[in-house]
């Protein structure tokens, strides 16, 4: 048994300090408030915790009344992954749209406005931006969450995003290190494997992370992916080679020289939980060099917190985890909390006291600029109600299915009477039956077909083929990765499915 250098209560406090758990409800449960008093230093918020900006501000105030220096984290990427606007759709178009515009000043301004809104609600750590290079168009989990497929483009926008977000007093967290873009597997379900060699990783995956670190990102999130060029056995989150030997190591030793907070991706994701279990996975992650354990997207109760706390304490006592390593991790959590207190306004400050001028239209401006419009012949804007046929794939877990997307709501606002129908790949209706239903529902109205990543879904491509054969005047709106050739009387690529992307597309369709 390892001889402890500090009292047991210090060890327990450190074990709690490195956890970033979630919880249910729009106010803090009693168990969470108690654990804050015992050493818990962070919480993670999800869509289930957010009803309105006012409610969120009250929640974070409740947390700070118990622990003034708490880190309140959230997964707010804007675009498809939104928690602030989970029920209405985001006011920001997301990374791919920003990359399509390729104006780093715009990216900075969008991130700054998003950060301002988070700060006003009392959130001081954002698990964003995605610094992944989406080099695999078939990637099922990154896609429009990435700035693009070019490493240099992704790097300059990652840096701009980090600087913009942190200028509002909110810590950025570049993810998913060392890069989740070249995967065909979602780590929510299994362990993705990237077979790229070390040179490719240096020239592609790592380029944006170097830029994020140079821009001063306060945190980096690890990915649950296996990269044999770096570690043939353990996924990055659990690999000392990746977290300490690469991310932490100085440049003189071939590393990235990062000295901020390393936080794991969600430990209940199947890539970790189904292979190692969350207790063992958390111990391995801290031992490998992680400083904070993200958990709570799926497991959001006190029992989970106690399981992980006790696993870390037991690992130290059994000699499996260095007490110094755990103490260093806890110290980095507290250091980031101190930065957020100095970078933002004091708790309870009024919105204008943060020194960040509101820019409420920044996201819409970006969404409009991101549109790519292809006209196949003359196009007459809508003057009468249309029928929107939304071909809807199954959403990945990171995005979730509770956030509305598409153009129907915005188009109906501009052209009253517009109606919509949703069509999925339910496995029973074939293409002919699906399109017959669309045509029956549409009648004589112009059809607007909305798709998302059509290149990844054969059933969706078949539906578009049949629909355009029957109605060549159909408008096609691609709200995912625009890999398929433009088709339709009017084709609009929005580079994201956020609410503002739908509004920008609807304006074009209606000639507004």
Coordinates of C-alpha atoms in Angstrom, one line a residue:
X1 CA 0.0 0.0 0.0
X2 CA 1.2 3.5 -0.9
X3 CA 2.1 5.7 2.1
X4 CA 0.0 8.8 1.8
X5 CA 1.7 12.2 2.0
X6 CA -1.4 14.1 2.9
X7 CA -4.4 13.5 5.1
X8 CA -7.1 11.2 3.8
X9 CA -9.6 14.1 3.5
X10 CA -7.2 15.9 1.2
X11 CA -7.0 12.8 -1.0
X12 CA -10.8 12.6 -1.1
X13 CA -11.1 16.2 -1.9
X14 CA -8.6 15.9 -4.8
X15 CA -10.5 12.9 -6.1
X16 CA -13.7 15.0 -6.1
X17 CA -12.0 18.0 -7.6
X18 CA -11.0 16.2 -10.8
X19 CA -14.6 15.2 -11.6
X20 CA -16.9 17.1 -13.9
X21 CA -20.2 15.4 -13.4
X22 CA -23.7 16.1 -14.7
X23 CA -27.0 16.1 -12.9
X24 CA -30.7 16.2 -13.8
X25 CA -33.0 19.1 -13.4
X26 CA -33.0 22.9 -13.8
X27 CA -31.9 23.6 -10.3
X28 CA -29.1 22.0 -8.3
X29 CA -30.0 18.9 -6.3
X30 CA -29.1 18.7 -2.7
X31 CA -26.5 16.0 -3.2
X32 CA -24.6 18.1 -5.6
X33 CA -24.5 21.1 -3.2
X34 CA -23.2 18.8 -0.5
X35 CA -20.4 17.4 -2.6
X36 CA -19.4 21.0 -3.6
X37 CA -18.8 21.6 0.1
X38 CA -16.6 18.4 0.2
X39 CA -14.3 19.3 -2.7
X40 CA -16.2 18.9 -6.0
X41 CA -15.1 21.8 -8.1
X42 CA -16.8 21.4 -11.4
X43 CA -20.1 20.5 -13.0
X44 CA -21.1 19.8 -16.6
X45 CA -24.4 21.2 -18.0
X46 CA -26.5 19.6 -20.7
X47 CA -29.7 20.5 -22.5
X48 CA -31.8 18.9 -19.7
X49 CA -30.4 21.6 -17.4
X50 CA -31.4 24.6 -19.5
X51 CA -34.9 26.1 -19.8
X52 CA -34.0 29.8 -20.4
X53 CA -31.1 32.2 -19.9
X54 CA -32.8 33.5 -16.8
X55 CA -33.2 30.0 -15.3
X56 CA -29.6 29.1 -16.2
X57 CA -28.3 32.2 -14.5
X58 CA -30.3 31.4 -11.4
X59 CA -28.9 27.8 -11.5
X60 CA -25.3 28.9 -11.7
X61 CA -25.8 31.5 -9.0
X62 CA -27.2 28.7 -6.8
X63 CA -24.0 26.7 -7.5
X64 CA -21.7 29.7 -6.7
X65 CA -23.5 30.4 -3.5
X66 CA -22.1 27.0 -2.4
X67 CA -18.7 27.3 -4.0
X68 CA -17.6 30.7 -5.4
X69 CA -14.8 29.3 -7.6
X70 CA -16.8 26.5 -9.3
X71 CA -16.1 25.6 -12.9
X72 CA -19.4 25.4 -14.8
X73 CA -18.9 23.7 -18.1
X74 CA -21.2 23.2 -21.0
X75 CA -21.1 21.6 -24.5
X76 CA -22.1 24.6 -26.5
X77 CA -20.6 24.4 -29.9
X78 CA -23.3 26.4 -31.6
X79 CA -24.7 25.0 -34.8
X80 CA -26.0 21.4 -34.5
X81 CA -24.7 21.0 -31.0
X82 CA -26.4 23.5 -28.8
X83 CA -27.4 23.4 -25.1
X84 CA -28.3 27.0 -24.6
X85 CA -31.0 26.8 -27.3
X86 CA -31.6 23.1 -27.3
X87 CA -35.4 23.4 -27.8
X88 CA -35.4 26.1 -30.4
X89 CA -32.2 25.7 -32.4
X90 CA -29.0 27.7 -32.3
X91 CA -28.5 31.4 -33.1
X92 CA -25.0 30.4 -34.4
X93 CA -24.5 28.4 -37.6
X94 CA -21.7 26.1 -36.4
X95 CA -18.1 25.5 -37.4
X96 CA -18.5 24.2 -41.0
X97 CA -20.4 27.4 -41.9
X98 CA -17.6 29.5 -40.4
X99 CA -15.0 27.5 -42.3
X100 CA -17.0 27.9 -45.6
X101 CA -16.9 31.7 -45.1
X102 CA -13.3 31.6 -44.1
X103 CA -13.2 35.0 -42.4
X104 CA -11.3 34.6 -39.1
X105 CA -12.6 37.9 -37.9
X106 CA -16.1 36.7 -38.3
X107 CA -15.3 33.4 -36.5
X108 CA -13.7 35.5 -33.6
X109 CA -16.8 37.7 -33.4
X110 CA -19.2 34.7 -33.4
X111 CA -17.2 33.0 -30.7
X112 CA -17.0 36.2 -28.7
X113 CA -20.8 36.7 -28.8
X114 CA -21.4 33.0 -27.9
X115 CA -19.0 33.5 -25.0
X116 CA -20.7 36.6 -23.9
X117 CA -24.0 34.8 -23.7
X118 CA -22.5 31.9 -21.7
X119 CA -20.8 34.3 -19.3
X120 CA -24.0 36.2 -18.7
X121 CA -25.6 32.9 -17.7
X122 CA -22.7 32.1 -15.3
X123 CA -21.0 29.5 -17.5
X124 CA -17.2 29.8 -17.6
X125 CA -15.9 26.7 -19.4
X126 CA -17.1 25.7 -22.9
X127 CA -16.2 22.2 -24.2
X128 CA -15.6 23.8 -27.6
X129 CA -14.4 24.3 -30.3
X130 CA -14.0 21.1 -32.3
X131 CA -10.5 21.3 -33.7
X132 CA -11.0 18.1 -35.7
X133 CA -10.0 18.0 -39.4
X134 CA -12.9 16.3 -41.0
X135 CA -10.8 14.5 -43.6
X136 CA -13.3 11.6 -43.8
X137 CA -16.5 12.7 -45.5
X138 CA -18.2 9.6 -44.1
X139 CA -17.5 10.6 -40.5
X140 CA -20.7 9.9 -38.6
X141 CA -20.1 12.1 -35.6
X142 CA -18.0 15.2 -36.6
X143 CA -19.1 16.4 -40.0
X144 CA -20.4 20.0 -39.8
X145 CA -19.0 20.3 -36.3
X146 CA -15.5 20.7 -37.9
X147 CA -14.4 23.9 -39.7
X148 CA -13.5 21.7 -42.7
X149 CA -11.1 19.2 -44.3
X150 CA -8.1 21.4 -44.7
X151 CA -5.7 21.5 -41.7
X152 CA -4.6 25.0 -42.2
X153 CA -8.1 26.3 -42.5
X154 CA -9.2 24.4 -39.4
X155 CA -6.1 25.7 -37.5
X156 CA -6.7 29.4 -38.2
X157 CA -10.4 29.2 -37.3
X158 CA -9.7 27.1 -34.2
X159 CA -7.3 29.9 -33.0
X160 CA -9.8 32.6 -33.8
X161 CA -12.6 30.8 -32.0
X162 CA -10.4 30.2 -28.9
X163 CA -9.4 33.9 -28.8
X164 CA -13.0 35.1 -29.3
X165 CA -14.5 32.8 -26.7
X166 CA -11.8 33.6 -24.1
X167 CA -12.0 37.3 -24.7
X168 CA -15.5 37.0 -23.2
X169 CA -14.0 35.4 -20.0
X170 CA -15.1 31.8 -20.9
X171 CA -12.4 29.1 -21.1
X172 CA -12.1 27.3 -24.4
X173 CA -11.6 23.6 -24.7
X174 CA -10.2 22.4 -28.1
X175 CA -11.4 18.9 -28.9
X176 CA -11.1 15.9 -29.6
X177 CA -7.4 15.4 -29.2
X178 CA -5.5 14.2 -31.1
X179 CA -8.2 14.5 -33.8
X180 CA -11.5 12.7 -34.4
X181 CA -11.9 13.7 -38.1
X182 CA -10.6 10.6 -39.9
X183 CA -13.0 8.1 -38.3
X184 CA -15.9 6.1 -39.7
X185 CA -17.0 5.0 -36.2
X186 CA -18.8 7.1 -33.5
X187 CA -16.9 6.8 -30.2
X188 CA -20.3 7.0 -28.4
X189 CA -20.8 3.4 -29.7
X190 CA -17.3 1.9 -30.2
X191 CA -13.6 2.6 -30.3
X192 CA -12.7 4.3 -33.6
X193 CA -9.3 3.5 -35.1
X194 CA -7.2 5.9 -37.1
X195 CA -4.6 4.1 -39.2
X196 CA -2.7 7.2 -40.3
X197 CA 1.1 7.3 -39.7
X198 CA 2.9 9.7 -37.5
X199 CA 3.8 12.0 -40.3
X200 CA 0.2 12.3 -41.4
X201 CA -0.9 13.0 -37.9
X202 CA 1.7 15.7 -37.6
X203 CA 0.7 17.3 -40.8
X204 CA -3.0 17.0 -40.5
X205 CA -4.6 16.1 -37.1
X206 CA -2.2 18.0 -34.9
X207 CA -2.0 21.2 -36.8
X208 CA -5.2 22.8 -35.4
X209 CA -4.3 21.7 -31.8
X210 CA -0.9 23.4 -32.1
X211 CA -2.8 26.5 -33.3
X212 CA -5.2 26.3 -30.3
X213 CA -2.3 26.0 -27.9
X214 CA -0.5 28.9 -29.5
X215 CA -3.8 31.0 -29.2
X216 CA -3.9 30.2 -25.5
X217 CA -6.6 27.6 -25.1
X218 CA -7.2 26.9 -21.4
X219 CA -8.3 23.3 -22.0
X220 CA -8.0 20.4 -24.4
X221 CA -10.4 17.5 -24.5
X222 CA -9.1 14.0 -25.3
X223 CA -10.8 11.6 -27.7
X224 CA -11.6 8.0 -27.2
X225 CA -9.9 6.9 -30.3
X226 CA -7.1 4.4 -31.0
X227 CA -4.1 5.6 -33.0
X228 CA -1.5 2.8 -33.4
X229 CA 1.1 5.3 -34.6
X230 CA 1.0 6.7 -31.1
X231 CA -0.2 3.8 -28.9
X232 CA -1.2 0.4 -30.3
X233 CA -3.1 -0.7 -27.2
X234 CA -4.9 2.2 -25.4
X235 CA -7.2 4.8 -26.8
X236 CA -6.0 8.4 -26.5
X237 CA -7.9 9.3 -23.4
X238 CA -6.2 6.5 -21.5
X239 CA -2.8 6.7 -23.2
X240 CA 0.2 8.2 -21.4
X241 CA 2.0 8.2 -24.8
X242 CA -0.7 10.5 -26.2
X243 CA -1.6 12.8 -23.2
X244 CA 1.8 13.1 -21.5
X245 CA 4.3 12.0 -24.2
X246 CA 2.6 14.1 -26.9
X247 CA 0.3 16.7 -25.6
X248 CA 2.2 17.7 -22.5
X249 CA 5.8 17.1 -23.7
X250 CA 7.8 20.2 -24.7
X251 CA 8.4 21.0 -28.3
X252 CA 12.0 20.1 -27.9
X253 CA 10.9 16.5 -27.3
X254 CA 8.4 16.5 -30.2
X255 CA 5.4 17.4 -28.1
X256 CA 2.9 20.2 -28.1
X257 CA 4.0 21.7 -24.8
X258 CA 0.4 22.2 -23.5
X259 CA 0.3 23.2 -19.8
X260 CA -3.4 23.8 -19.3
X261 CA -6.3 21.5 -18.3
X262 CA -6.7 18.1 -20.1
X263 CA -10.3 16.9 -19.8
X264 CA -11.7 13.6 -21.1
X265 CA -14.6 13.2 -23.4
X266 CA -17.6 11.6 -21.7
X267 CA -16.5 8.5 -19.8
X268 CA -19.8 6.8 -20.2
X269 CA -19.3 6.6 -24.0
X270 CA -19.2 3.0 -25.1
X271 CA -15.6 3.4 -26.4
X272 CA -14.5 3.5 -22.7
X273 CA -17.4 2.2 -20.6
X274 CA -18.0 -1.0 -22.6
X275 CA -14.3 -1.9 -22.7
X276 CA -12.8 -0.6 -19.4
X277 CA -15.7 0.5 -17.3
X278 CA -16.0 4.1 -16.1
X279 CA -14.1 3.5 -12.8
X280 CA -11.1 1.8 -14.3
X281 CA -11.2 4.2 -17.3
X282 CA -11.1 7.2 -15.0
X283 CA -8.1 5.9 -13.1
X284 CA -6.3 5.1 -16.3
X285 CA -7.1 8.5 -17.7
X286 CA -5.8 10.4 -14.7
X287 CA -2.7 8.2 -14.6
X288 CA -2.1 8.9 -18.3
X289 CA -2.2 12.7 -17.8
X290 CA -5.8 13.8 -17.8
X291 CA -6.8 16.4 -15.2
X292 CA -10.6 16.2 -15.3
X293 CA -13.1 13.4 -15.9
X294 CA -16.2 14.4 -17.9
X295 CA -19.1 12.2 -17.0
X296 CA -22.8 13.0 -16.8
X297 CA -24.2 12.9 -20.3
X298 CA -25.9 9.6 -19.5
X299 CA -24.9 8.9 -15.9
X300 CA -26.0 11.9 -13.9
X301 CA -26.5 10.9 -10.3
X302 CA -24.7 11.0 -7.0
X303 CA -23.9 7.3 -7.1
X304 CA -21.7 7.9 -10.2
X305 CA -19.8 10.6 -8.5
X306 CA -19.2 8.4 -5.5
X307 CA -18.1 5.5 -7.6
X308 CA -15.5 7.5 -9.4
X309 CA -14.3 9.3 -6.3
X310 CA -13.8 6.0 -4.5
X311 CA -12.1 4.4 -7.5
X312 CA -9.5 7.2 -7.6
X313 CA -8.9 7.1 -3.8
X314 CA -8.6 3.3 -3.9
X315 CA -6.2 3.5 -6.8
X316 CA -3.9 5.8 -4.9
X317 CA -4.0 3.6 -1.8
X318 CA -3.3 0.5 -3.8
X319 CA -0.4 2.1 -5.6
X320 CA -2.0 2.1 -9.1
X321 CA -2.2 5.9 -9.3
X322 CA 0.4 8.3 -8.0
X323 CA -0.9 10.6 -5.3
X324 CA 1.2 13.4 -6.8
X325 CA -0.4 12.8 -10.2
X326 CA -3.9 13.2 -8.7
X327 CA -2.8 16.3 -6.7
X328 CA -1.3 17.8 -9.9
X329 CA -4.6 17.2 -11.8
X330 CA -6.6 18.8 -9.0
X331 CA -4.3 21.8 -8.9
X332 CA -4.9 22.4 -12.7
X333 CA -8.6 22.3 -12.1
X334 CA -8.3 24.9 -9.4
X335 CA -5.9 27.0 -11.5
X336 CA -8.4 27.2 -14.3
X337 CA -11.1 28.2 -11.9
X338 CA -8.9 31.1 -10.7
X339 CA -8.4 32.2 -14.3
X340 CA -12.1 32.3 -15.0
X341 CA -12.7 34.5 -11.9
X342 CA -10.0 37.0 -13.1
X343 CA -11.1 36.9 -16.7
X344 CA -14.8 37.4 -16.2
X345 CA -16.9 39.7 -14.0
X346 CA -17.6 39.1 -10.4
X347 CA -20.6 36.9 -9.7
X348 CA -23.8 39.0 -9.9
X349 CA -22.4 41.6 -12.2
X350 CA -24.8 43.1 -14.7
X351 CA -24.5 42.1 -18.4
X352 CA -22.9 45.3 -19.5
X353 CA -20.2 45.1 -16.8
X354 CA -18.3 42.3 -18.6
X355 CA -17.0 44.7 -21.1
X356 CA -18.2 42.7 -24.2
X357 CA -20.6 44.5 -26.4
X358 CA -23.5 42.4 -27.5
X359 CA -23.6 41.3 -31.2
X360 CA -27.0 39.6 -31.5
X361 CA -26.9 39.3 -35.3
X362 CA -23.4 37.8 -35.6
X363 CA -24.7 34.3 -36.0
X364 CA -27.2 35.2 -38.6
X365 CA -24.7 37.2 -40.6
X366 CA -22.4 34.2 -40.6
X367 CA -25.2 31.9 -41.7
X368 CA -26.1 34.1 -44.6
X369 CA -22.5 34.4 -45.7
X370 CA -22.1 30.6 -45.5
X371 CA -24.8 29.8 -48.1
X372 CA -23.7 28.3 -51.4
X373 CA -26.4 28.6 -54.0
X374 CA -26.6 26.8 -57.3
X375 CA -29.3 27.6 -59.8
X376 CA -30.1 25.1 -62.5
X377 CA -32.0 27.5 -64.8
X378 CA -34.3 30.4 -63.9
X379 CA -35.7 30.4 -60.4
X380 CA -38.8 32.3 -59.3
X381 CA -39.0 32.9 -55.5
X382 CA -42.1 31.5 -53.7
X383 CA -45.2 33.6 -53.9
X384 CA -47.5 31.0 -52.5
X385 CA -47.3 28.4 -49.7
X386 CA -44.9 25.5 -50.3
X387 CA -44.6 22.0 -49.0
X388 CA -41.4 21.1 -47.2
X389 CA -40.3 17.5 -47.3
X390 CA -37.7 16.9 -44.7
X391 CA -35.7 13.7 -45.2
X392 CA -34.4 13.0 -41.7
X393 CA -31.6 10.7 -40.8
X394 CA -31.0 9.4 -37.3
X395 CA -29.2 12.0 -35.3
X396 CA -25.9 11.1 -33.6
X397 CA -25.7 11.2 -29.8
X398 CA -23.6 14.4 -29.7
X399 CA -26.3 16.3 -31.6
X400 CA -29.3 14.6 -30.1
X401 CA -32.8 14.6 -31.5
X402 CA -34.5 17.1 -29.2
X403 CA -33.3 20.2 -31.2
X404 CA -35.5 21.2 -34.2
X405 CA -33.7 21.7 -37.5
X406 CA -34.7 22.5 -41.1
X407 CA -36.2 25.3 -43.0
X408 CA -40.0 24.7 -42.5
X409 CA -40.6 27.0 -39.5
X410 CA -38.6 29.9 -41.0
X411 CA -40.2 29.5 -44.4
X412 CA -43.7 29.3 -42.9
X413 CA -42.9 32.6 -41.2
X414 CA -42.0 34.2 -44.5
X415 CA -44.7 32.4 -46.6
X416 CA -47.6 31.7 -44.3
X417 CA -49.5 28.5 -45.1
X418 CA -46.3 26.5 -45.8
X419 CA -46.5 23.0 -44.4
X420 CA -44.0 20.3 -43.8
X421 CA -43.8 16.5 -43.6
X422 CA -40.9 14.4 -42.2
X423 CA -39.7 11.3 -43.9
X424 CA -37.1 8.9 -42.5
X425 CA -35.6 5.5 -43.4
X426 CA -38.1 3.5 -41.4
X427 CA -37.3 0.2 -43.2
X428 CA -40.8 -0.4 -44.3
X429 CA -41.7 2.1 -47.0
X430 CA -39.6 1.9 -50.2
X431 CA -38.6 4.9 -52.3
X432 CA -41.6 4.7 -54.5
X433 CA -44.1 4.7 -51.6
X434 CA -42.1 7.5 -49.8
X435 CA -42.2 9.8 -52.8
X436 CA -45.8 9.0 -53.6
X437 CA -46.7 10.2 -50.1
X438 CA -44.6 13.4 -50.6
X439 CA -46.4 14.1 -53.9
X440 CA -49.8 13.4 -52.4
X441 CA -49.2 15.7 -49.5
X442 CA -47.7 18.5 -51.6
X443 CA -50.4 18.6 -54.2
X444 CA -49.8 21.5 -56.6
X445 CA -47.5 23.3 -54.2
X446 CA -43.8 23.9 -54.8
X447 CA -41.7 21.3 -53.0
X448 CA -38.7 22.1 -50.9
X449 CA -36.7 19.0 -50.2
X450 CA -34.4 19.2 -47.1
X451 CA -31.7 16.7 -46.6
X452 CA -28.7 16.2 -44.3
X453 CA -25.6 14.5 -45.4
X454 CA -27.3 13.0 -48.5
X455 CA -23.9 11.5 -49.6
X456 CA -24.0 9.2 -46.5
X457 CA -27.5 7.9 -46.9
X458 CA -28.4 5.9 -50.0
X459 CA -32.1 6.0 -49.2
X460 CA -32.0 9.8 -49.1
X461 CA -30.2 10.0 -52.5
X462 CA -32.8 7.5 -54.0
X463 CA -35.6 9.7 -52.6
X464 CA -34.1 12.8 -54.2
X465 CA -33.7 11.1 -57.5
X466 CA -37.3 10.0 -57.6
X467 CA -38.6 13.3 -56.4
X468 CA -36.6 15.3 -59.0
X469 CA -37.8 13.0 -61.7
X470 CA -41.4 13.7 -60.8
X471 CA -41.0 17.4 -59.9
X472 CA -37.9 19.0 -61.5
X473 CA -38.9 22.4 -60.0
X474 CA -38.1 21.1 -56.5
X475 CA -35.8 23.2 -54.3
X476 CA -33.1 21.2 -52.5
X477 CA -31.6 22.3 -49.3
X478 CA -28.5 20.4 -48.0
X479 CA -28.0 21.1 -44.3
X480 CA -25.2 18.7 -43.7
X481 CA -21.8 18.2 -45.4
X482 CA -22.3 19.2 -49.0
X483 CA -20.5 16.3 -50.7
X484 CA -23.2 15.3 -53.2
X485 CA -23.4 17.3 -56.5
X486 CA -25.9 20.2 -56.4
X487 CA -29.3 19.2 -57.8
X488 CA -32.8 20.8 -58.0
X489 CA -34.1 23.9 -59.6
X490 CA -32.4 25.7 -56.8
X491 CA -29.8 24.0 -54.6
X492 CA -28.8 25.6 -51.3
X493 CA -25.9 24.3 -49.2
X494 CA -26.2 25.8 -45.7
X495 CA -23.2 24.0 -44.1
X496 CA -25.2 23.3 -40.9
X497 CA -28.7 22.7 -39.6
X498 CA -28.9 25.4 -36.9
X499 CA -32.0 27.6 -36.8
X500 CA -30.1 30.5 -38.3
X501 CA -29.0 28.3 -41.2
X502 CA -32.7 27.5 -41.8
X503 CA -33.6 31.2 -41.7
X504 CA -30.9 32.1 -44.2
X505 CA -32.0 29.4 -46.6
X506 CA -35.7 30.4 -46.2
X507 CA -34.9 34.0 -47.1
X508 CA -33.3 32.9 -50.4
X509 CA -36.2 30.5 -51.2
X510 CA -38.8 33.2 -50.5
X511 CA -36.7 36.0 -52.2
X512 CA -36.8 37.9 -49.0

